[in-house]
mmCIF file of C-alpha atoms and ligand atoms in Angstrom:
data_model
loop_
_atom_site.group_PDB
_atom_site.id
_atom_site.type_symbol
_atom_site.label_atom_id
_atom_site.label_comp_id
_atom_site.label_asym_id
_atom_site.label_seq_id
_atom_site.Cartn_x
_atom_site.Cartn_y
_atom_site.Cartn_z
ATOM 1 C CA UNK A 9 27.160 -80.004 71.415
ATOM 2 C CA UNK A 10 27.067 -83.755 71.676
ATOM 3 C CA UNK A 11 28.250 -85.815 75.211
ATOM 4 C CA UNK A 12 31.713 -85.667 74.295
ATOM 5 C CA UNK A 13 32.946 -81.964 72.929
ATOM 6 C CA UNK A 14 30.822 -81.027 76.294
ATOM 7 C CA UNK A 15 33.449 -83.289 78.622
ATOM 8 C CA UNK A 16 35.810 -82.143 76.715
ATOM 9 C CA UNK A 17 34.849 -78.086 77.517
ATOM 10 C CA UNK A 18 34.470 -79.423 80.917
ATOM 11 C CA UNK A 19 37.568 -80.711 81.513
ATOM 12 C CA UNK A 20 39.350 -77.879 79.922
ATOM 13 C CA UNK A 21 37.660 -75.417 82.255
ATOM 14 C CA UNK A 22 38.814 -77.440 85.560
ATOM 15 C CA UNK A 23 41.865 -77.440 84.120
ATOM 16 C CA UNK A 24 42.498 -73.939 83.706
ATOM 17 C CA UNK A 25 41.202 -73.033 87.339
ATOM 18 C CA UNK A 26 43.573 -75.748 88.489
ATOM 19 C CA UNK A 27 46.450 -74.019 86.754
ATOM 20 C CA UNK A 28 45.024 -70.657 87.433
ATOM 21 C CA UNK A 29 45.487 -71.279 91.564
ATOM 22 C CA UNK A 30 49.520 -71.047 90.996
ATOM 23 C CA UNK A 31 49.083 -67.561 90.001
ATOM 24 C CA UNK A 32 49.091 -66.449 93.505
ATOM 25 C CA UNK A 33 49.002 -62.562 94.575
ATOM 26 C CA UNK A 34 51.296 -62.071 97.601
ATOM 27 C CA UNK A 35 48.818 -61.820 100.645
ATOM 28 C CA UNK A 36 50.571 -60.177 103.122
ATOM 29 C CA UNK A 37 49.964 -57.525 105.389
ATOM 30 C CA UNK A 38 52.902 -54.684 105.644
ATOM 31 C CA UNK A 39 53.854 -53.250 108.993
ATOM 32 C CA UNK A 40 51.670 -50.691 110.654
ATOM 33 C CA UNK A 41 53.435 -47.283 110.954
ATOM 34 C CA UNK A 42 50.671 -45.021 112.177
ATOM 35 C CA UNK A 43 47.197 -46.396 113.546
ATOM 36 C CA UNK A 44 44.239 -44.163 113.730
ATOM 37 C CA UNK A 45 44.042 -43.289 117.163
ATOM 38 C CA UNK A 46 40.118 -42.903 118.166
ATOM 39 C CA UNK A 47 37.557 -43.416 120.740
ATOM 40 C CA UNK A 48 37.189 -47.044 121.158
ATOM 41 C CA UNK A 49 33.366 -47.235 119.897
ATOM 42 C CA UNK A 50 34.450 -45.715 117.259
ATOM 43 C CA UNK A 51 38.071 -47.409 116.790
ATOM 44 C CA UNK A 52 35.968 -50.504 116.725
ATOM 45 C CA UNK A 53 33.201 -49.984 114.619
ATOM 46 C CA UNK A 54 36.026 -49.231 112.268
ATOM 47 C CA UNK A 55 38.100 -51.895 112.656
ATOM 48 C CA UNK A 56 34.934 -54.317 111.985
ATOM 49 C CA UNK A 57 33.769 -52.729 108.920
ATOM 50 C CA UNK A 58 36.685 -51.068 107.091
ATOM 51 C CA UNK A 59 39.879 -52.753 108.202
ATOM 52 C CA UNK A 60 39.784 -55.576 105.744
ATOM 53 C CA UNK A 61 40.655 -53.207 103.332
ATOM 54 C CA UNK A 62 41.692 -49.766 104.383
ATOM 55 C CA UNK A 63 44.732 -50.709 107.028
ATOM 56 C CA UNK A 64 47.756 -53.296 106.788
ATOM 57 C CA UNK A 65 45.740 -55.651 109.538
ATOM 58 C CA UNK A 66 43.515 -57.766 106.567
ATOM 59 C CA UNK A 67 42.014 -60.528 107.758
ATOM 60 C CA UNK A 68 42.275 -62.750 104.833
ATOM 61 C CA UNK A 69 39.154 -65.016 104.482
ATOM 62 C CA UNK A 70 40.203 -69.110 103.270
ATOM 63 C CA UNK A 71 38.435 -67.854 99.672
ATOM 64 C CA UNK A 72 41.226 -65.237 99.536
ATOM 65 C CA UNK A 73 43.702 -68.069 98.903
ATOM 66 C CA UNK A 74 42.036 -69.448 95.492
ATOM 67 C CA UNK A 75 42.036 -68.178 92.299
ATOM 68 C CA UNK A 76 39.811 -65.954 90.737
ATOM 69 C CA UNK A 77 38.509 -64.674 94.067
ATOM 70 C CA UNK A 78 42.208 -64.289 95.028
ATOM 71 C CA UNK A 79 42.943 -61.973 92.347
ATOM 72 C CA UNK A 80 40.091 -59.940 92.749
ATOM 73 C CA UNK A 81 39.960 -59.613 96.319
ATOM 74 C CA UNK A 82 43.876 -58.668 96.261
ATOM 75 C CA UNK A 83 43.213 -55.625 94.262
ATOM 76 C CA UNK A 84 40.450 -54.321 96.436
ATOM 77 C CA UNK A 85 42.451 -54.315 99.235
ATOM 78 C CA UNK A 86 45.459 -53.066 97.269
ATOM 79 C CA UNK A 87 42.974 -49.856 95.898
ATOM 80 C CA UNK A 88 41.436 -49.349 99.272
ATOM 81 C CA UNK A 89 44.795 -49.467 101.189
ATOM 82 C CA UNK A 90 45.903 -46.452 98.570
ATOM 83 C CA UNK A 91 42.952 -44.747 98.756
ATOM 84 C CA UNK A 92 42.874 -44.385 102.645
ATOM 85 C CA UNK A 93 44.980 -46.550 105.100
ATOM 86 C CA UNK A 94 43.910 -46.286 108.638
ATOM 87 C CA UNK A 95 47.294 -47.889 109.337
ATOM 88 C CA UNK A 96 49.248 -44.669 108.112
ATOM 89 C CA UNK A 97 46.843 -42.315 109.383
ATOM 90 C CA UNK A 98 49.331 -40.476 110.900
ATOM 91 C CA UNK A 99 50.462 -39.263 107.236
ATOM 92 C CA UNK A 100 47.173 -37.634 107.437
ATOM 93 C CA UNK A 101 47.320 -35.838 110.740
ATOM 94 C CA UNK A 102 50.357 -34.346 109.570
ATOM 95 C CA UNK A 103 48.354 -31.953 107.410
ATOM 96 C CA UNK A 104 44.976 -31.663 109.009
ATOM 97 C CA UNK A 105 43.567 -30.382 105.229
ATOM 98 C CA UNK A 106 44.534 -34.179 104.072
ATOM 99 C CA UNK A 107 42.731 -35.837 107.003
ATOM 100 C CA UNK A 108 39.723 -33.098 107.158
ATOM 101 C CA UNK A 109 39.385 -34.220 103.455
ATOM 102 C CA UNK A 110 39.449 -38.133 104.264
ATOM 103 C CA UNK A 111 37.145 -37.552 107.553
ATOM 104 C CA UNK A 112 34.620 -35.841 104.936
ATOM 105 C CA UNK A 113 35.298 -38.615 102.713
ATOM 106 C CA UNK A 114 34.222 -41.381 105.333
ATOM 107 C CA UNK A 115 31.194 -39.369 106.600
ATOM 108 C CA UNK A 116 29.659 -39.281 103.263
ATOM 109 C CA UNK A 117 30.355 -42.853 102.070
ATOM 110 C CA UNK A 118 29.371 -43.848 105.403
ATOM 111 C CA UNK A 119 25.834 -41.792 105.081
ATOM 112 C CA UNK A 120 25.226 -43.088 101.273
ATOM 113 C CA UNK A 121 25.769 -46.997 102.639
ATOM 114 C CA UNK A 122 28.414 -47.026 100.093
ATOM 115 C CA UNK A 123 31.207 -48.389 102.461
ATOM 116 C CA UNK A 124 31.602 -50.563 103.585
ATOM 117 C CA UNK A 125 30.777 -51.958 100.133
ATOM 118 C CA UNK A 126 27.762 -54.627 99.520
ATOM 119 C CA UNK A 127 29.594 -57.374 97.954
ATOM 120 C CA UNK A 128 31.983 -57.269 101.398
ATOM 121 C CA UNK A 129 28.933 -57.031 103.660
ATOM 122 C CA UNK A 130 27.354 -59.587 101.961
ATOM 123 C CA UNK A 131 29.992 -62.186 102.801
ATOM 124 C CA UNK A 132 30.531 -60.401 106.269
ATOM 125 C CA UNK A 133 27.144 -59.643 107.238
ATOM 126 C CA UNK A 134 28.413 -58.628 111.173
ATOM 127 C CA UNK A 135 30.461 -55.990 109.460
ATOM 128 C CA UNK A 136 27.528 -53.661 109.111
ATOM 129 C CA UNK A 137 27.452 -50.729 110.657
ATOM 130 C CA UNK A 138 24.843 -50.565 114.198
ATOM 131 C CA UNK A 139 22.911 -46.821 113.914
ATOM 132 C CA UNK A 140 24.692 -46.052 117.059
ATOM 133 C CA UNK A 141 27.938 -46.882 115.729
ATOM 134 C CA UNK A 142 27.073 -44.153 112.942
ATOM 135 C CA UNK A 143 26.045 -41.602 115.032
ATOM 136 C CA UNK A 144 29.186 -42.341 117.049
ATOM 137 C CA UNK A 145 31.234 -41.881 113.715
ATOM 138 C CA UNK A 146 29.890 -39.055 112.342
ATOM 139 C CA UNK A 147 30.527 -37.016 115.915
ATOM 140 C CA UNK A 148 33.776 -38.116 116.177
ATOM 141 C CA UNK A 149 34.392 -36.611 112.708
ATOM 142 C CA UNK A 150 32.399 -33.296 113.581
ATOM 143 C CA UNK A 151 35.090 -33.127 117.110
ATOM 144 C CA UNK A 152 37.889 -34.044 115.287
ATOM 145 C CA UNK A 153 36.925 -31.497 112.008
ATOM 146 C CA UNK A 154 36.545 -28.441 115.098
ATOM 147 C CA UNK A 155 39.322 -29.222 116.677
ATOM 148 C CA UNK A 156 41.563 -28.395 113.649
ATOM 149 C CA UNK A 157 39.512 -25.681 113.457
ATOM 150 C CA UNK A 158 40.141 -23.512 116.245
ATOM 151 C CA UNK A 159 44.012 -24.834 116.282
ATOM 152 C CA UNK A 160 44.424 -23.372 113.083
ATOM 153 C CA UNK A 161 43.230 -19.912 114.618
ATOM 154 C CA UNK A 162 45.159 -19.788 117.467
HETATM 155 C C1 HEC B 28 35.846 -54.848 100.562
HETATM 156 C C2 HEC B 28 36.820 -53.824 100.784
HETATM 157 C C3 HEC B 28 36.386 -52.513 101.437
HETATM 158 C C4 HEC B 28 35.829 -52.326 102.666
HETATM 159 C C5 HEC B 28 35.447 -53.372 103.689
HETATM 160 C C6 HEC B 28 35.691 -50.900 102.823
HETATM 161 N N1 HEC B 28 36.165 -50.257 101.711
HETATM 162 FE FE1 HEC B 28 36.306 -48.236 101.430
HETATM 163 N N2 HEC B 28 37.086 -48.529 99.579
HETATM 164 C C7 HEC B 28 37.351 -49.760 99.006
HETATM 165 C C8 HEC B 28 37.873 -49.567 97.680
HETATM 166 C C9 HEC B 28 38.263 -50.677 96.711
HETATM 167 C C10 HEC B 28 37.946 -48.163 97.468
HETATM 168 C C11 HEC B 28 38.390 -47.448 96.223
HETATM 169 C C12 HEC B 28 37.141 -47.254 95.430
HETATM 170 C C13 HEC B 28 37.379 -46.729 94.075
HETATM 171 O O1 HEC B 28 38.492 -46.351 93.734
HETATM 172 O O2 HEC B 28 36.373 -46.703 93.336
HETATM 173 C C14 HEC B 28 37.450 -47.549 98.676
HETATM 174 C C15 HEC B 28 37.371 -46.179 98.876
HETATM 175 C C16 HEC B 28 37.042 -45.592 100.076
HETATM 176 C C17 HEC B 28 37.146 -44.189 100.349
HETATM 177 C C18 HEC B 28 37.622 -43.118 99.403
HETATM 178 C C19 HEC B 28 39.002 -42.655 99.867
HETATM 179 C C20 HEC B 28 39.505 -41.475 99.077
HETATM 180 O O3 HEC B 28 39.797 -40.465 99.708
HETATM 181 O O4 HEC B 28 39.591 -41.583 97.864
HETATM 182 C C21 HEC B 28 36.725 -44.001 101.627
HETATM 183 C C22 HEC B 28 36.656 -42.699 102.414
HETATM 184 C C23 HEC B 28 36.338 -45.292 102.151
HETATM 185 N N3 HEC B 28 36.542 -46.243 101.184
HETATM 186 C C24 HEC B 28 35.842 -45.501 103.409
HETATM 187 C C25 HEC B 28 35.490 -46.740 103.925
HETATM 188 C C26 HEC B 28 34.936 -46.912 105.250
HETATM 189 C C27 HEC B 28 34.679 -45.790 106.246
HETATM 190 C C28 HEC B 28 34.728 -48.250 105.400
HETATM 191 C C29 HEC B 28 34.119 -48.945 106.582
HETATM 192 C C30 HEC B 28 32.861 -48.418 107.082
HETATM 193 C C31 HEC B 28 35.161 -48.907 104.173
HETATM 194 N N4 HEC B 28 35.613 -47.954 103.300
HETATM 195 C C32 HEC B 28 35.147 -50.282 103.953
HETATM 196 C C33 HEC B 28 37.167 -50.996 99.590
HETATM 197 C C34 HEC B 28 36.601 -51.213 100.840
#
């Protein structure tokens, strides 16, 4: 490629990320209708490493405003918020099968170290999880799991 075809590519490409930051997904955070309502190490530790993306209360970093990263981080909040939404968690507690299933769902991605995931702890290295925090988590899960338990015998 000689000096000017490679300006020329150049150019194009700043171009198209200049056109590609009016393509902007809508990052706003709807209203919380049911917050997860936990002991406050735990509430915490939650909040810190899984809010961004699993309840309505995102902190959206300045990258989340430009284009490609906008895109991208839009739909992993949009795909955690449907998978599990701490800000609806009362849906959940409605049926204690649907939140037994999510609380079994947290304890084992929190055991594997596959959530919170690497690429967001990477950019938000305080968001990882203390030992104590997961010891804290994963008794708080056991309680809650037992208490549905023996209310379901009664
Ligand atoms: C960077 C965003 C992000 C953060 C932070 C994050 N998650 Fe996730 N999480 C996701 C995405 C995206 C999915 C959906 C994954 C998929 O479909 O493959 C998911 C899926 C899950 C699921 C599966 C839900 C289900 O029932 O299908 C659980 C449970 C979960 N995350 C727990 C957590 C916990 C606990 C934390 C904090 C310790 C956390 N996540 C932090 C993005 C995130």
């Amino acid at each position: 490629m000689n000096g000017h075809a490679f300006r020329t590519v150049l150019w194009s490409a700043a171009f198209a990320i200049l056109i590609a930051q009016f393509v902007r997904p809508n990052h706003s955070n709807p209203a919380v209708s049911g917050d997860l309502l936990a002991p406050p190490v735990v509430k915490d530790a939650l909040e810190r490493a899984c809010y961004d993306c699993h309840s309505n209360q995102t902190r959206w970093p300045w990258y989340s405003a430009v284009a490609p990263f906008s895109w991208w981080i839009h739909h992993e909040v949009e795909q955690g918020r449907r998978r599990m939404n701490f800000s609806s968690w009362t849906d959940y507690t409605s049926d204690p099968g649907t939140e037994d299933q999510k609380l079994d769902e947290v304890a084992r991605l929190i055991a594997n170290g596959a959530m919170p995931p690497w690429y967001y702890l990477a950019m938000h290295p305080g968001a990882r999880l203390t030992p104590g925090e997961r010891i804290a988590i994963t008794r708080w899960i056991a309680g809650e799991k037992s208490s549905h338990t023996s209310s379901s015998m009664r």
